[in-house]
Every structure is written in structure tokens, then in C-alpha cells.
């Protein structure tokens, strides 16, 4: 079989620590290879080396007959190899179409041909069945949609090899379907794809081969027909995973969070919600359904039109995160790069950010107690770092997420707000995070968790609400969550799909751009 891309004995170290220990991988036309492995296993590093973003220490990457000049992404692109990176590089101040054509602008004479670019962008986006206006500002879109745009952009360059580094971690089922559609089209055209995901169902749904990395070594390289899910998980984490979800706690206490008639700007209706101590409430819905906006409003990061928020019976001043934190609210945001962590800062500094005041006396940081508290918190999520001084930007994606979650563990929390808490987190670490969330709840916290991962909503929640256009359109109690067809009913509620009609309600949906306003 012809090879499109061939990595031979690739090694890479960072600061003397080996991250890839001799990886060889060949890619053939018209195939989809799932690249699996724990957070920090070396998946992104391998993809970056194969696409010229990073220079290998030893080993070679060949594209057809051409040996890639190490560390030269343009050389890779010229030879038809592109990457959609895990941490997006889109330019938020530009529009969707400008992002899609950046560096390859269409011109008429010396002038930019905006009309042609907008038209072409609209056509390319239509394939994904997501209504995004090409003239929307990139920064106004949720991260899931920005990711889709990056994929469409890569697909359009005529690449022969496309590397997708966790393209689905932030998007919901509906957008995943659109992504698969395009991946299948690319595969039929002979494109070779490598795809990282932490979700087993996705590996099965789209890939024909799975390659597992563990601690920088290639552990498994199999056709998917020849390997079971359990075998893949075991190869990834080096042990068998017993239960992904801990048992849902039985005891719930007094009401701690009371939300009355809270109307968030852009929502179609106000929201009412009470959550008890020990209770985990899930928020399901499509990308753009208003889950993030609601959580942000609760945490004072977004202004609201009317309504009240009470914690432990006390009214919270709206629109002020500091007031929310004082009342014992904690927030783990969806886009960790924007609202979560400061990538250039160390684990220690990030870990103490939310509670800096409690670690200081008269303006002086109490370094001992600070590092003890942060070290304890990071240990409890089994953070993989080279110590508290490592900058968060150099941690693997999943480990960055653990820092965002763990930093609240240094003090008391009454209400924990989670937005896609396991986005990009590997199965092993995910089961740890689920354990931590359940533990948080059983210690008397009220948890509100937005997630696009249905198994996560079903596995953890006492109750769940389905959101659409910023409003609750359905509530599922534990019994409903256990129903085998829960996924279907959630989807119907989330899309306003009439139960009698067979066609998806795409036309009735407001455009996602409108929903964002
Ligand atoms: N620029 C860097 N400087 C120092 N260490 C780095 C750098 N980039 C990556 N690493 C380290 O290399 C290891 C592999 O990271 P990589 O991002 O390849 O993991 P991954 O398999 O993609 O993980 P994830 O599933 O979390 O995305 C990690 O331990 C990470 O901390
Ligand atoms: Mg990665």
C-alpha cells in the first residue's frame, strides 16, 4: 500500500524529559487512525512533529518521497499535510470568513474580493449543517463552533493528510455528526486522517485503526476490528478501569442555591432553579443553547436583566464574580484559555489565583501555606506535572483542565459551577474527576454541571435540565435519566424536534449566531 506519511523512530524531549521515545507510524490513503492515550502521553507532540510544527530530536518524517524539513510547518502544508490544533489559533477579532481565508485571501486586482470569499465560506460551512454566518465575528462564537470552522478551513486546503487534535471535545452530538460527514468525504477522496479523542464511542464511529501511546511509547497499533474497548482502555492507562462513574449520592440536604426568574440577556425565558447540598444538577443542550451563559450569569460574569440569586438564603450581588466567590461559589469555565488559567504562569500561581487573598497577610503572600494547599489540591486530582513551578502552558491539555478544577480545592465551596468539566480529559483522569465532583457534592456542595457528553450527564446527575434558547425546556429526574432512550428525548427537547415529524428541525432553529447575541 502506498504511504502518504511515514514517521520513523521519532524522539522528543522537553527540558531533558523524554516525551516521545521512538515512535514509528505510517499513514495510508483513505484511512482514519484514532490516536489514543492518556493526557500527557505525547499525542499532540507527535502530531506537531508530523506536521512540522515542532522539530523532533531524532528520527524522520517523510511525506511521499519528500523528507520534511524539521520544524517547518509551511513545508508540510506545501506537501499536503495540515493540522487542526488542540488549542485553537483562530483570530477572535476577525470574521469567520476572514479566518478561513487568512493568508489565502481572494482578490480582484489589488482589492480583496470579499463577496467571493463570503460566498465560498458559506458553501463550505453548509456542508457541516451548522448555521453560522460567514460574517460573524469569530470571538462571538462558542469554542465548539470555532473548532468546526478550523476543520472546514483545513479540509479546504486540499490536504492529503489531516491531523485533528481533539476536534470533538467541545462540540455536541449534532456537530459531531457534521464533522463525521466531512471526515467521510475526505476519506473517500483518499485523504489520510489522524484523530485524537478521549471518547471510546467516537473511536469506533469513525476510525478504522487505533494507535495507543503511553508515556511516549507506542503500545498498540491495531485494526479496530481486532480490538475491544476494554483492551484499548487498558492499553491507554496501563490498568483496567473498573467504573467510570461513582455511584450517585443518595443524601441531599438543605437548599443552598436558589435562582428565581433569572433572565439572562438573549434568553427567551427566565430560569428558575433550586439546588440542594449534595445534589448534582446537569445542564444538557446543543452548542449555543445558553448553558454557558447561564453559568456565567450565576457566577456574576455576565449581566442579567432581572431575577435573583441566593446562596444559603442570602442574596448575591449580581454581575460581580468577587461577590459570587465570597458567597462560596466556584466556577470551572468552558474555555480554560480565556477564563480559566494563565498559561504563562506556574501551577502554583494558577492554583492560588481564586483565593489569593486567603494566602496573604497584609499584602504578603504566605508562601509556605500557599504551596502546601496548592500541592495538596493538585495531588488530589493526580496532576501530572514536573512540580508546582512548571508553567501551565506546557502541561498537556487534560492536565490544564485538572488545574482549573483543583484550584478551588484550597478552600470552602458551597456552589460549584462546571462548564464541560472533562473537556479533553482522558478516561483515567476523567474517572478521577468524576470521583472528585461526587466527593465535592457529598461534602455538602451543590453542583451545577453543563456538559455535551450525555453519558456524563446521565452518569453523574441527580436531575438534569435540557436547555434551548437560554431557557429550560425539559427536566429529567433520576428515573428518566436511567431510561434507555434518554439520549433521544434530550435531543428532541434540545432541537425542538416535533415527535411526530421525521425531519430534523434545522429550519426552525434560530441561527446559532442569533442565539449567541
Ligand atoms: N512546550 C513544552 N514544554 C515542556 N513540556 C512540554 C511542552 N509541550 C508538551 N510538553 C510535555 O510533553 C508531554 C506530552 O504532551 P502532549 O501535549 O503531547 O500530550 P497529549 O498526549 O497530547 O495529552 P492531552 O491528551 O492532554 O492533550 C506532557 O508531559 C507535556 O507536559
Ligand atoms: Mg494533546
Short mmCIF file of C-alpha atoms and ligand atoms in Angstrom, two decimals:
data_model
loop_
_atom_site.label_atom_id
_atom_site.label_comp_id
_atom_site.label_asym_id
_atom_site.label_seq_id
_atom_site.Cartn_x
_atom_site.Cartn_y
_atom_site.Cartn_z
CA UNK A 1 0.00 0.00 0.00
CA UNK A 2 1.24 3.47 -0.76
CA UNK A 3 2.28 5.53 2.18
CA UNK A 4 1.29 9.14 2.45
CA UNK A 5 3.16 9.91 5.62
CA UNK A 6 5.81 8.00 7.48
CA UNK A 7 7.26 8.80 10.90
CA UNK A 8 10.37 6.77 11.71
CA UNK A 9 11.82 6.40 15.21
CA UNK A 10 10.78 9.88 16.28
CA UNK A 11 12.06 11.04 19.68
CA UNK A 12 11.50 14.27 21.56
CA UNK A 13 12.42 15.60 24.98
CA UNK A 14 11.38 18.77 26.76
CA UNK A 15 13.88 20.12 29.26
CA UNK A 16 15.63 16.77 29.39
CA UNK A 17 12.41 14.86 29.99
CA UNK A 18 11.69 12.37 27.18
CA UNK A 19 8.16 12.77 25.85
CA UNK A 20 8.36 10.62 22.70
CA UNK A 21 10.61 7.58 22.93
CA UNK A 22 10.98 6.34 19.37
CA UNK A 23 7.64 6.36 17.59
CA UNK A 24 7.14 4.90 14.11
CA UNK A 25 3.85 5.42 12.35
CA UNK A 26 2.77 5.08 8.71
CA UNK A 27 -0.39 6.55 7.25
CA UNK A 28 -2.14 5.23 4.15
CA UNK A 29 -4.59 6.97 1.80
CA UNK A 30 -8.28 6.91 2.68
CA UNK A 31 -7.85 5.85 6.29
CA UNK A 32 -8.78 7.27 9.68
CA UNK A 33 -6.39 6.48 12.51
CA UNK A 34 -7.53 7.16 16.07
CA UNK A 35 -4.62 8.27 18.21
CA UNK A 36 -5.45 7.45 21.82
CA UNK A 37 -3.66 7.82 25.10
CA UNK A 38 -3.78 9.47 28.50
CA UNK A 39 -3.26 13.16 28.98
CA UNK A 40 0.41 13.82 28.53
CA UNK A 41 1.08 10.59 26.62
CA UNK A 42 2.56 12.57 23.72
CA UNK A 43 -0.28 12.64 21.16
CA UNK A 44 -0.18 16.37 20.42
CA UNK A 45 3.61 16.35 20.37
CA UNK A 46 3.63 13.57 17.78
CA UNK A 47 1.07 15.38 15.65
CA UNK A 48 3.04 18.61 15.83
CA UNK A 49 6.22 16.86 14.74
CA UNK A 50 4.45 15.09 11.89
CA UNK A 51 3.10 18.44 10.67
CA UNK A 52 6.32 20.39 11.07
CA UNK A 53 5.13 22.49 13.98
CA UNK A 54 7.80 21.02 16.20
CA UNK A 55 11.27 19.67 15.49
CA UNK A 56 11.99 16.07 16.51
CA UNK A 57 15.23 15.40 18.40
CA UNK A 58 15.94 12.33 16.28
CA UNK A 59 14.01 10.41 13.64
CA UNK A 60 12.45 11.45 10.35
CA UNK A 61 9.10 12.36 8.86
CA UNK A 62 8.60 11.57 5.17
CA UNK A 63 5.70 12.74 3.06
CA UNK A 64 5.62 10.58 -0.05
CA UNK A 65 9.22 10.76 -1.28
CA UNK A 66 9.92 14.03 0.48
CA UNK A 67 11.68 14.25 3.85
CA UNK A 68 10.06 17.00 5.85
CA UNK A 69 12.39 19.83 6.80
CA UNK A 70 12.09 19.61 10.55
CA UNK A 71 10.23 22.39 12.28
CA UNK A 72 8.89 23.96 9.08
CA UNK A 73 5.08 23.89 9.03
CA UNK A 74 4.98 25.60 5.63
CA UNK A 75 6.99 22.79 4.09
CA UNK A 76 4.41 20.35 5.47
CA UNK A 77 1.48 22.39 4.13
CA UNK A 78 3.16 22.59 0.71
CA UNK A 79 3.28 18.80 0.73
CA UNK A 80 -0.36 18.48 1.76
CA UNK A 81 -0.08 17.88 5.50
CA UNK A 82 -2.12 20.08 7.84
CA UNK A 83 -3.10 20.10 11.49
CA UNK A 84 -6.14 21.40 13.34
CA UNK A 85 -4.54 22.08 16.70
CA UNK A 86 -5.98 21.23 20.11
CA UNK A 87 -5.64 24.78 21.35
CA UNK A 88 -7.21 26.88 18.66
CA UNK A 89 -5.27 29.58 16.90
CA UNK A 90 -8.22 31.40 15.35
CA UNK A 91 -8.19 35.19 15.39
CA UNK A 92 -11.12 36.32 17.50
CA UNK A 93 -11.34 39.85 16.18
CA UNK A 94 -11.75 38.74 12.60
CA UNK A 95 -14.86 37.35 10.99
CA UNK A 96 -15.42 33.69 10.21
CA UNK A 97 -14.66 34.08 6.51
CA UNK A 98 -11.56 36.19 7.16
CA UNK A 99 -10.27 33.42 9.41
CA UNK A 100 -10.99 30.84 6.74
CA UNK A 101 -9.09 32.77 4.10
CA UNK A 102 -6.28 34.16 6.21
CA UNK A 103 -3.06 34.06 4.16
CA UNK A 104 -5.00 32.90 1.07
CA UNK A 105 -7.27 35.89 0.51
CA UNK A 106 -9.15 36.11 -2.76
CA UNK A 107 -8.51 39.26 -4.74
CA UNK A 108 -9.88 41.09 -7.72
CA UNK A 109 -6.96 43.08 -8.94
CA UNK A 110 -5.44 44.59 -5.83
CA UNK A 111 -8.71 44.63 -3.92
CA UNK A 112 -9.97 41.88 -1.65
CA UNK A 113 -12.88 40.05 -3.19
CA UNK A 114 -14.99 39.86 -0.05
CA UNK A 115 -18.14 38.76 -1.82
CA UNK A 116 -16.46 35.72 -3.33
CA UNK A 117 -14.86 34.81 -0.01
CA UNK A 118 -18.14 35.12 1.89
CA UNK A 119 -19.91 33.01 -0.71
CA UNK A 120 -17.27 30.29 -0.68
CA UNK A 121 -17.12 30.27 3.11
CA UNK A 122 -20.90 29.90 3.30
CA UNK A 123 -20.79 26.95 0.91
CA UNK A 124 -18.02 25.24 2.83
CA UNK A 125 -19.86 25.73 6.14
CA UNK A 126 -23.15 24.48 4.74
CA UNK A 127 -21.63 21.02 4.38
CA UNK A 128 -21.46 20.85 8.17
CA UNK A 129 -25.13 21.59 8.57
CA UNK A 130 -24.40 24.29 11.15
CA UNK A 131 -25.87 27.70 10.59
CA UNK A 132 -23.02 30.10 11.12
CA UNK A 133 -22.89 33.36 9.27
CA UNK A 134 -19.53 33.80 7.49
CA UNK A 135 -19.57 37.41 8.63
CA UNK A 136 -19.97 36.61 12.35
CA UNK A 137 -17.07 37.70 14.49
CA UNK A 138 -15.03 34.63 15.44
CA UNK A 139 -14.75 35.70 19.07
CA UNK A 140 -18.54 35.84 19.42
CA UNK A 141 -18.87 32.12 18.70
CA UNK A 142 -18.59 29.36 21.28
CA UNK A 143 -15.39 27.37 21.19
CA UNK A 144 -17.14 24.36 19.60
CA UNK A 145 -18.11 26.31 16.55
CA UNK A 146 -14.71 27.94 16.22
CA UNK A 147 -13.26 24.43 16.17
CA UNK A 148 -15.61 23.38 13.37
CA UNK A 149 -14.57 26.40 11.33
CA UNK A 150 -10.91 25.48 11.75
CA UNK A 151 -11.67 21.98 10.47
CA UNK A 152 -13.56 23.27 7.45
CA UNK A 153 -10.64 25.57 6.77
CA UNK A 154 -8.12 22.71 6.90
CA UNK A 155 -10.32 20.50 4.74
CA UNK A 156 -10.49 23.21 2.10
CA UNK A 157 -6.75 23.48 1.56
CA UNK A 158 -6.75 20.26 -0.47
CA UNK A 159 -4.59 18.48 2.09
CA UNK A 160 -3.72 14.80 1.69
CA UNK A 161 -3.06 14.26 5.39
CA UNK A 162 -5.20 15.97 8.03
CA UNK A 163 -4.41 15.73 11.72
CA UNK A 164 -7.30 16.56 14.02
CA UNK A 165 -6.22 17.09 17.60
CA UNK A 166 -9.34 16.55 19.69
CA UNK A 167 -11.80 18.17 17.34
CA UNK A 168 -14.86 16.96 19.21
CA UNK A 169 -14.03 17.77 22.81
CA UNK A 170 -16.14 20.92 22.79
CA UNK A 171 -18.95 20.08 20.41
CA UNK A 172 -22.23 18.27 20.87
CA UNK A 173 -23.62 15.24 19.06
CA UNK A 174 -25.17 17.32 16.36
CA UNK A 175 -21.93 18.98 15.35
CA UNK A 176 -20.05 15.69 15.70
CA UNK A 177 -22.35 14.23 13.06
CA UNK A 178 -21.45 17.11 10.76
CA UNK A 179 -17.79 16.55 11.41
CA UNK A 180 -18.05 12.83 10.62
CA UNK A 181 -19.79 13.66 7.40
CA UNK A 182 -16.89 15.79 6.27
CA UNK A 183 -14.33 13.27 7.52
CA UNK A 184 -16.02 10.55 5.49
CA UNK A 185 -15.99 12.76 2.42
CA UNK A 186 -12.29 13.41 2.92
CA UNK A 187 -11.64 9.70 3.41
CA UNK A 188 -13.44 8.84 0.18
CA UNK A 189 -11.21 11.32 -1.58
CA UNK A 190 -8.18 9.39 -0.32
CA UNK A 191 -7.17 11.71 2.49
CA UNK A 192 -5.42 10.10 5.46
CA UNK A 193 -6.59 11.41 8.82
CA UNK A 194 -5.30 11.10 12.34
CA UNK A 195 -7.80 11.89 15.01
CA UNK A 196 -7.41 12.23 18.76
CA UNK A 197 -10.33 11.82 21.09
CA UNK A 198 -10.88 10.57 24.60
CA UNK A 199 -14.29 9.11 23.79
CA UNK A 200 -14.41 5.44 23.00
CA UNK A 201 -17.67 5.67 21.05
CA UNK A 202 -16.04 8.14 18.67
CA UNK A 203 -13.07 5.90 18.04
CA UNK A 204 -15.49 3.17 16.97
CA UNK A 205 -17.71 5.51 14.99
CA UNK A 206 -15.13 6.96 12.65
CA UNK A 207 -11.74 5.26 12.80
CA UNK A 208 -10.58 2.06 11.14
CA UNK A 209 -7.39 1.76 13.13
CA UNK A 210 -6.31 2.69 16.63
CA UNK A 211 -2.82 3.62 17.80
CA UNK A 212 -2.28 3.95 21.55
CA UNK A 213 0.53 5.95 23.09
CA UNK A 214 1.51 5.57 26.72
CA UNK A 215 4.29 7.60 28.30
CA UNK A 216 5.75 8.41 24.90
CA UNK A 217 5.81 4.82 23.64
CA UNK A 218 3.63 3.22 21.02
CA UNK A 219 1.80 0.46 22.90
CA UNK A 220 -0.82 -0.71 20.43
CA UNK A 221 -1.37 -0.40 16.68
CA UNK A 222 -4.41 -2.42 15.63
CA UNK A 223 -7.26 -2.51 13.21
CA UNK A 224 -10.40 -1.67 15.20
CA UNK A 225 -12.00 -4.92 14.14
CA UNK A 226 -9.33 -6.77 16.13
CA UNK A 227 -9.51 -4.98 19.47
CA UNK A 228 -12.13 -4.49 22.20
CA UNK A 229 -12.91 -1.24 24.02
CA UNK A 230 -11.59 -2.66 27.26
CA UNK A 231 -8.34 -3.58 25.57
CA UNK A 232 -7.96 -0.04 24.27
CA UNK A 233 -8.59 1.47 27.70
CA UNK A 234 -6.18 -0.94 29.32
CA UNK A 235 -3.51 -0.09 26.73
CA UNK A 236 -4.05 3.60 27.44
CA UNK A 237 -3.93 3.65 31.21
CA UNK A 238 -1.90 0.55 31.86
CA UNK A 239 -4.52 -0.94 34.12
CA UNK A 240 -8.13 -1.98 33.92
CA UNK A 241 -10.72 0.68 34.57
CA UNK A 242 -13.49 -0.65 36.75
CA UNK A 243 -16.16 2.02 36.96
CA UNK A 244 -16.09 5.25 35.06
CA UNK A 245 -18.82 6.78 37.24
CA UNK A 246 -19.06 6.55 41.02
CA UNK A 247 -22.48 5.78 42.49
CA UNK A 248 -24.83 8.78 42.53
CA UNK A 249 -25.00 10.00 46.16
CA UNK A 250 -28.33 9.35 47.91
CA UNK A 251 -28.27 12.07 50.58
CA UNK A 252 -29.19 15.58 49.69
CA UNK A 253 -29.51 18.34 52.27
CA UNK A 254 -30.89 21.86 52.54
CA UNK A 255 -31.39 24.10 49.56
CA UNK A 256 -28.21 26.07 49.02
CA UNK A 257 -28.68 27.66 45.60
CA UNK A 258 -31.92 29.43 44.76
CA UNK A 259 -32.37 31.08 41.41
CA UNK A 260 -35.64 32.91 40.79
CA UNK A 261 -36.82 34.29 37.47
CA UNK A 262 -33.30 34.91 36.29
CA UNK A 263 -33.45 36.42 32.84
CA UNK A 264 -30.12 36.37 31.05
CA UNK A 265 -29.72 38.73 28.09
CA UNK A 266 -30.64 36.88 24.90
CA UNK A 267 -32.63 34.14 26.67
CA UNK A 268 -36.19 33.51 25.60
CA UNK A 269 -37.49 32.92 29.14
CA UNK A 270 -36.31 33.35 32.73
CA UNK A 271 -34.84 30.41 34.62
CA UNK A 272 -35.91 29.04 38.00
CA UNK A 273 -33.67 26.58 39.79
CA UNK A 274 -33.11 25.31 43.32
CA UNK A 275 -30.23 23.01 44.15
CA UNK A 276 -29.69 21.21 47.46
CA UNK A 277 -26.47 20.37 49.20
CA UNK A 278 -25.16 17.11 47.84
CA UNK A 279 -27.05 17.44 44.62
CA UNK A 280 -25.58 17.40 41.12
CA UNK A 281 -27.77 19.07 38.51
CA UNK A 282 -26.89 18.54 34.85
CA UNK A 283 -27.49 21.02 32.04
CA UNK A 284 -27.83 19.42 28.61
CA UNK A 285 -28.39 21.03 25.24
CA UNK A 286 -26.74 21.84 21.97
CA UNK A 287 -23.80 24.16 21.49
CA UNK A 288 -25.31 27.63 21.72
CA UNK A 289 -28.28 26.58 23.89
CA UNK A 290 -27.34 29.07 26.59
CA UNK A 291 -25.78 26.75 29.19
CA UNK A 292 -22.52 28.67 29.41
CA UNK A 293 -24.38 31.97 29.53
CA UNK A 294 -26.49 30.75 32.46
CA UNK A 295 -23.46 29.55 34.41
CA UNK A 296 -21.65 32.81 33.71
CA UNK A 297 -24.67 34.80 34.90
CA UNK A 298 -24.80 32.76 38.12
CA UNK A 299 -21.13 33.48 38.71
CA UNK A 300 -21.51 37.20 38.07
CA UNK A 301 -19.53 37.15 34.85
CA UNK A 302 -22.48 38.14 32.71
CA UNK A 303 -25.10 40.79 33.36
CA UNK A 304 -28.72 39.77 33.76
CA UNK A 305 -31.92 41.63 33.02
CA UNK A 306 -33.89 40.57 36.08
CA UNK A 307 -34.24 37.94 38.79
CA UNK A 308 -32.45 36.91 41.97
CA UNK A 309 -29.70 34.51 43.01
CA UNK A 310 -29.44 33.33 46.62
CA UNK A 311 -26.76 31.20 48.23
CA UNK A 312 -27.64 29.83 51.66
CA UNK A 313 -30.60 32.17 51.78
CA UNK A 314 -28.52 35.28 51.18
CA UNK A 315 -28.99 37.44 48.09
CA UNK A 316 -25.90 37.70 45.91
CA UNK A 317 -24.97 40.94 44.23
CA UNK A 318 -25.35 40.14 40.54
CA UNK A 319 -22.72 40.83 37.95
CA UNK A 320 -19.77 40.60 40.34
CA UNK A 321 -17.63 37.46 40.41
CA UNK A 322 -15.97 38.68 43.62
CA UNK A 323 -19.37 38.63 45.34
CA UNK A 324 -20.02 35.16 43.99
CA UNK A 325 -16.66 33.89 45.26
CA UNK A 326 -17.25 35.45 48.70
CA UNK A 327 -20.60 33.62 48.84
CA UNK A 328 -18.74 30.37 48.21
CA UNK A 329 -19.36 29.92 44.52
CA UNK A 330 -16.72 28.41 42.30
CA UNK A 331 -16.61 28.24 38.53
CA UNK A 332 -14.77 25.94 36.18
CA UNK A 333 -15.20 27.59 32.79
CA UNK A 334 -15.52 26.01 29.37
CA UNK A 335 -12.67 27.78 27.64
CA UNK A 336 -9.78 27.40 30.01
CA UNK A 337 -7.55 29.59 27.85
CA UNK A 338 -9.83 32.61 28.14
CA UNK A 339 -11.34 32.39 31.60
CA UNK A 340 -9.53 29.56 33.26
CA UNK A 341 -5.81 29.71 33.64
CA UNK A 342 -2.95 31.99 32.77
CA UNK A 343 -0.86 29.75 30.58
CA UNK A 344 2.40 31.55 31.20
CA UNK A 345 2.02 31.26 34.97
CA UNK A 346 3.08 28.33 37.10
CA UNK A 347 0.84 25.64 38.54
CA UNK A 348 1.40 27.25 41.96
CA UNK A 349 0.33 30.74 40.85
CA UNK A 350 -2.65 29.46 38.91
CA UNK A 351 -3.57 27.20 41.79
CA UNK A 352 -3.72 30.08 44.23
CA UNK A 353 -5.42 32.63 41.94
CA UNK A 354 -9.02 32.27 43.12
CA UNK A 355 -8.06 32.60 46.76
CA UNK A 356 -5.04 34.82 46.65
CA UNK A 357 -6.41 36.93 49.50
CA UNK A 358 -6.62 33.97 51.85
CA UNK A 359 -2.93 33.26 51.30
CA UNK A 360 -1.80 36.76 52.16
CA UNK A 361 -1.27 38.71 55.35
CA UNK A 362 -1.16 42.48 54.90
CA UNK A 363 -0.27 42.08 51.26
CA UNK A 364 2.47 39.48 51.78
CA UNK A 365 1.94 36.05 50.36
CA UNK A 366 2.34 33.29 52.88
CA UNK A 367 4.31 31.08 50.60
CA UNK A 368 4.53 28.02 52.79
CA UNK A 369 0.82 27.65 53.39
CA UNK A 370 0.13 28.56 49.81
CA UNK A 371 2.33 25.86 48.36
CA UNK A 372 1.10 23.28 50.85
CA UNK A 373 -2.52 23.99 49.95
CA UNK A 374 -1.92 24.03 46.20
CA UNK A 375 0.27 20.92 46.32
CA UNK A 376 -2.48 19.09 48.21
CA UNK A 377 -5.14 20.17 45.76
CA UNK A 378 -3.08 19.18 42.73
CA UNK A 379 -2.22 15.84 44.27
CA UNK A 380 -5.86 15.04 44.84
CA UNK A 381 -6.51 15.29 41.10
CA UNK A 382 -3.30 13.37 40.36
CA UNK A 383 -1.86 16.19 38.29
CA UNK A 384 0.95 15.12 36.02
CA UNK A 385 3.48 17.92 36.18
CA UNK A 386 7.15 18.33 36.85
CA UNK A 387 6.28 20.24 40.00
CA UNK A 388 4.45 23.36 41.10
CA UNK A 389 6.80 25.66 39.20
CA UNK A 390 6.01 24.24 35.75
CA UNK A 391 4.11 26.76 33.66
CA UNK A 392 0.57 25.62 32.94
CA UNK A 393 1.01 26.28 29.21
CA UNK A 394 3.45 23.40 28.96
CA UNK A 395 1.12 20.87 30.63
CA UNK A 396 -0.91 18.59 28.42
CA UNK A 397 -4.46 19.75 27.69
CA UNK A 398 -6.13 17.42 30.16
CA UNK A 399 -3.75 18.33 32.91
CA UNK A 400 -4.50 22.01 32.37
CA UNK A 401 -8.15 21.16 32.97
CA UNK A 402 -7.26 19.47 36.24
CA UNK A 403 -5.51 22.65 37.40
CA UNK A 404 -8.65 24.68 36.66
CA UNK A 405 -10.74 22.30 38.74
CA UNK A 406 -8.30 21.61 41.53
CA UNK A 407 -7.50 25.20 42.37
CA UNK A 408 -10.90 25.55 44.06
CA UNK A 409 -10.00 22.71 46.39
CA UNK A 410 -7.91 25.04 48.56
CA UNK A 411 -10.98 26.47 50.34
CA UNK A 412 -14.70 26.14 51.07
CA UNK A 413 -17.15 25.95 48.20
CA UNK A 414 -20.95 25.98 48.55
CA UNK A 415 -21.90 26.02 44.91
CA UNK A 416 -19.72 24.53 42.22
CA UNK A 417 -20.45 25.56 38.64
CA UNK A 418 -18.89 23.33 36.00
CA UNK A 419 -18.87 24.01 32.28
CA UNK A 420 -17.73 20.96 30.31
CA UNK A 421 -15.58 19.77 33.23
CA UNK A 422 -13.91 16.91 31.40
CA UNK A 423 -13.37 18.52 28.04
CA UNK A 424 -10.20 16.97 26.67
CA UNK A 425 -9.61 14.81 29.73
CA UNK A 426 -8.57 11.17 29.27
CA UNK A 427 -10.68 8.25 30.56
CA UNK A 428 -8.43 7.54 33.52
CA UNK A 429 -8.32 11.17 34.62
CA UNK A 430 -11.99 11.55 33.81
CA UNK A 431 -12.95 8.84 36.27
CA UNK A 432 -10.83 10.70 38.86
CA UNK A 433 -12.60 13.98 38.10
CA UNK A 434 -15.99 12.28 38.39
CA UNK A 435 -14.91 10.92 41.73
CA UNK A 436 -13.82 14.42 42.80
CA UNK A 437 -17.10 16.02 41.68
CA UNK A 438 -19.13 13.37 43.51
CA UNK A 439 -16.95 13.85 46.57
CA UNK A 440 -17.45 17.63 46.39
CA UNK A 441 -21.20 17.00 46.37
CA UNK A 442 -21.16 14.52 49.22
CA UNK A 443 -19.26 17.08 51.30
CA UNK A 444 -22.33 19.29 51.00
CA UNK A 445 -21.77 21.31 47.88
CA UNK A 446 -24.43 21.99 45.30
CA UNK A 447 -23.11 21.24 41.82
CA UNK A 448 -24.45 22.58 38.52
CA UNK A 449 -22.75 20.98 35.55
CA UNK A 450 -23.15 21.80 31.86
CA UNK A 451 -21.97 19.04 29.57
CA UNK A 452 -22.25 17.99 25.94
CA UNK A 453 -21.34 14.46 26.92
CA UNK A 454 -24.62 12.64 27.55
CA UNK A 455 -23.05 9.68 29.38
CA UNK A 456 -21.55 12.24 31.76
CA UNK A 457 -24.91 13.91 32.44
CA UNK A 458 -26.58 10.53 32.86
CA UNK A 459 -23.77 9.06 34.97
CA UNK A 460 -23.43 11.88 37.49
CA UNK A 461 -26.61 13.91 37.80
CA UNK A 462 -29.45 13.64 40.30
CA UNK A 463 -31.55 15.72 37.91
CA UNK A 464 -30.93 17.32 34.55
CA UNK A 465 -32.42 20.18 32.60
CA UNK A 466 -32.43 20.46 28.85
CA UNK A 467 -31.79 23.98 27.60
CA UNK A 468 -32.76 25.71 24.39
CA UNK A 469 -32.54 29.40 23.60
CA UNK A 470 -31.43 30.15 27.14
CA UNK A 471 -34.50 28.56 28.76
CA UNK A 472 -35.22 25.22 30.44
CA UNK A 473 -37.35 23.18 28.04
CA UNK A 474 -37.41 19.94 29.96
CA UNK A 475 -36.46 18.34 33.27
CA UNK A 476 -35.32 14.75 33.71
CA UNK A 477 -35.37 13.13 37.11
CA UNK A 478 -33.18 10.17 38.02
CA UNK A 479 -35.73 7.71 36.69
CA UNK A 480 -35.90 9.49 33.36
CA UNK A 481 -32.11 9.63 33.21
CA UNK A 482 -31.97 5.87 33.63
CA UNK A 483 -34.37 5.34 30.75
CA UNK A 484 -32.63 3.71 27.78
CA UNK A 485 -33.97 6.32 25.39
CA UNK A 486 -32.83 9.32 27.41
CA UNK A 487 -30.42 10.45 24.71
CA UNK A 488 -33.22 10.54 22.18
CA UNK A 489 -35.59 12.52 24.37
CA UNK A 490 -32.88 15.02 25.26
CA UNK A 491 -32.09 15.51 21.60
CA UNK A 492 -35.74 16.06 20.78
CA UNK A 493 -36.12 18.65 23.51
CA UNK A 494 -32.86 20.33 22.61
CA UNK A 495 -33.77 20.70 18.95
CA UNK A 496 -37.49 21.36 19.38
CA UNK A 497 -37.98 18.33 17.18
CA UNK A 498 -41.64 17.58 16.85
CA UNK A 499 -42.15 13.98 17.97
CA UNK A 500 -44.49 13.33 15.04
CA UNK A 501 -42.30 14.65 12.26
CA UNK A 502 -39.31 12.83 10.90
CA UNK A 503 -37.28 15.75 9.65
CA UNK A 504 -34.82 17.50 11.96
CA UNK A 505 -35.99 20.96 12.89
CA UNK A 506 -32.97 22.70 11.45
CA UNK A 507 -35.03 25.39 9.74
CA UNK A 508 -36.98 26.26 12.87
CA UNK A 509 -33.82 26.68 14.83
CA UNK A 510 -32.67 30.26 15.27
CA UNK A 511 -29.26 30.68 13.72
CA UNK A 512 -26.52 29.99 16.22
CA UNK A 513 -25.27 33.47 15.66
CA UNK A 514 -28.56 34.90 16.87
CA UNK A 515 -28.54 32.57 19.83
CA UNK A 516 -25.15 33.99 20.77
CA UNK A 517 -26.23 37.60 20.83
N1 LIG B 1 6.49 23.11 25.16
C1 LIG B 1 6.62 22.19 26.13
N2 LIG B 1 7.50 22.34 27.13
C2 LIG B 1 7.65 21.41 28.09
N3 LIG B 1 6.92 20.28 28.16
C3 LIG B 1 6.01 20.07 27.20
C4 LIG B 1 5.80 21.01 26.13
N4 LIG B 1 4.83 20.53 25.32
C5 LIG B 1 4.45 19.33 25.85
N5 LIG B 1 5.16 19.05 26.98
C6 LIG B 1 5.02 17.85 27.81
O1 LIG B 1 5.08 16.73 26.95
C7 LIG B 1 4.21 15.69 27.40
C8 LIG B 1 3.32 15.27 26.26
O2 LIG B 1 2.41 16.31 25.98
P1 LIG B 1 1.32 16.24 24.83
O3 LIG B 1 0.69 17.58 24.76
O4 LIG B 1 1.94 15.68 23.62
O5 LIG B 1 0.31 15.18 25.44
P2 LIG B 1 -1.09 14.67 24.86
O6 LIG B 1 -0.98 13.21 24.71
O7 LIG B 1 -1.47 15.46 23.69
O8 LIG B 1 -2.07 14.97 26.08
P3 LIG B 1 -3.60 15.51 26.11
O9 LIG B 1 -4.49 14.34 25.98
O10 LIG B 1 -3.72 16.08 27.49
O11 LIG B 1 -3.75 16.54 25.06
C9 LIG B 1 3.48 16.26 28.61
O12 LIG B 1 4.08 15.77 29.77
C10 LIG B 1 3.68 17.75 28.49
O13 LIG B 1 3.68 18.35 29.76
MG1 LIG B 2 -2.97 16.81 23.30
#
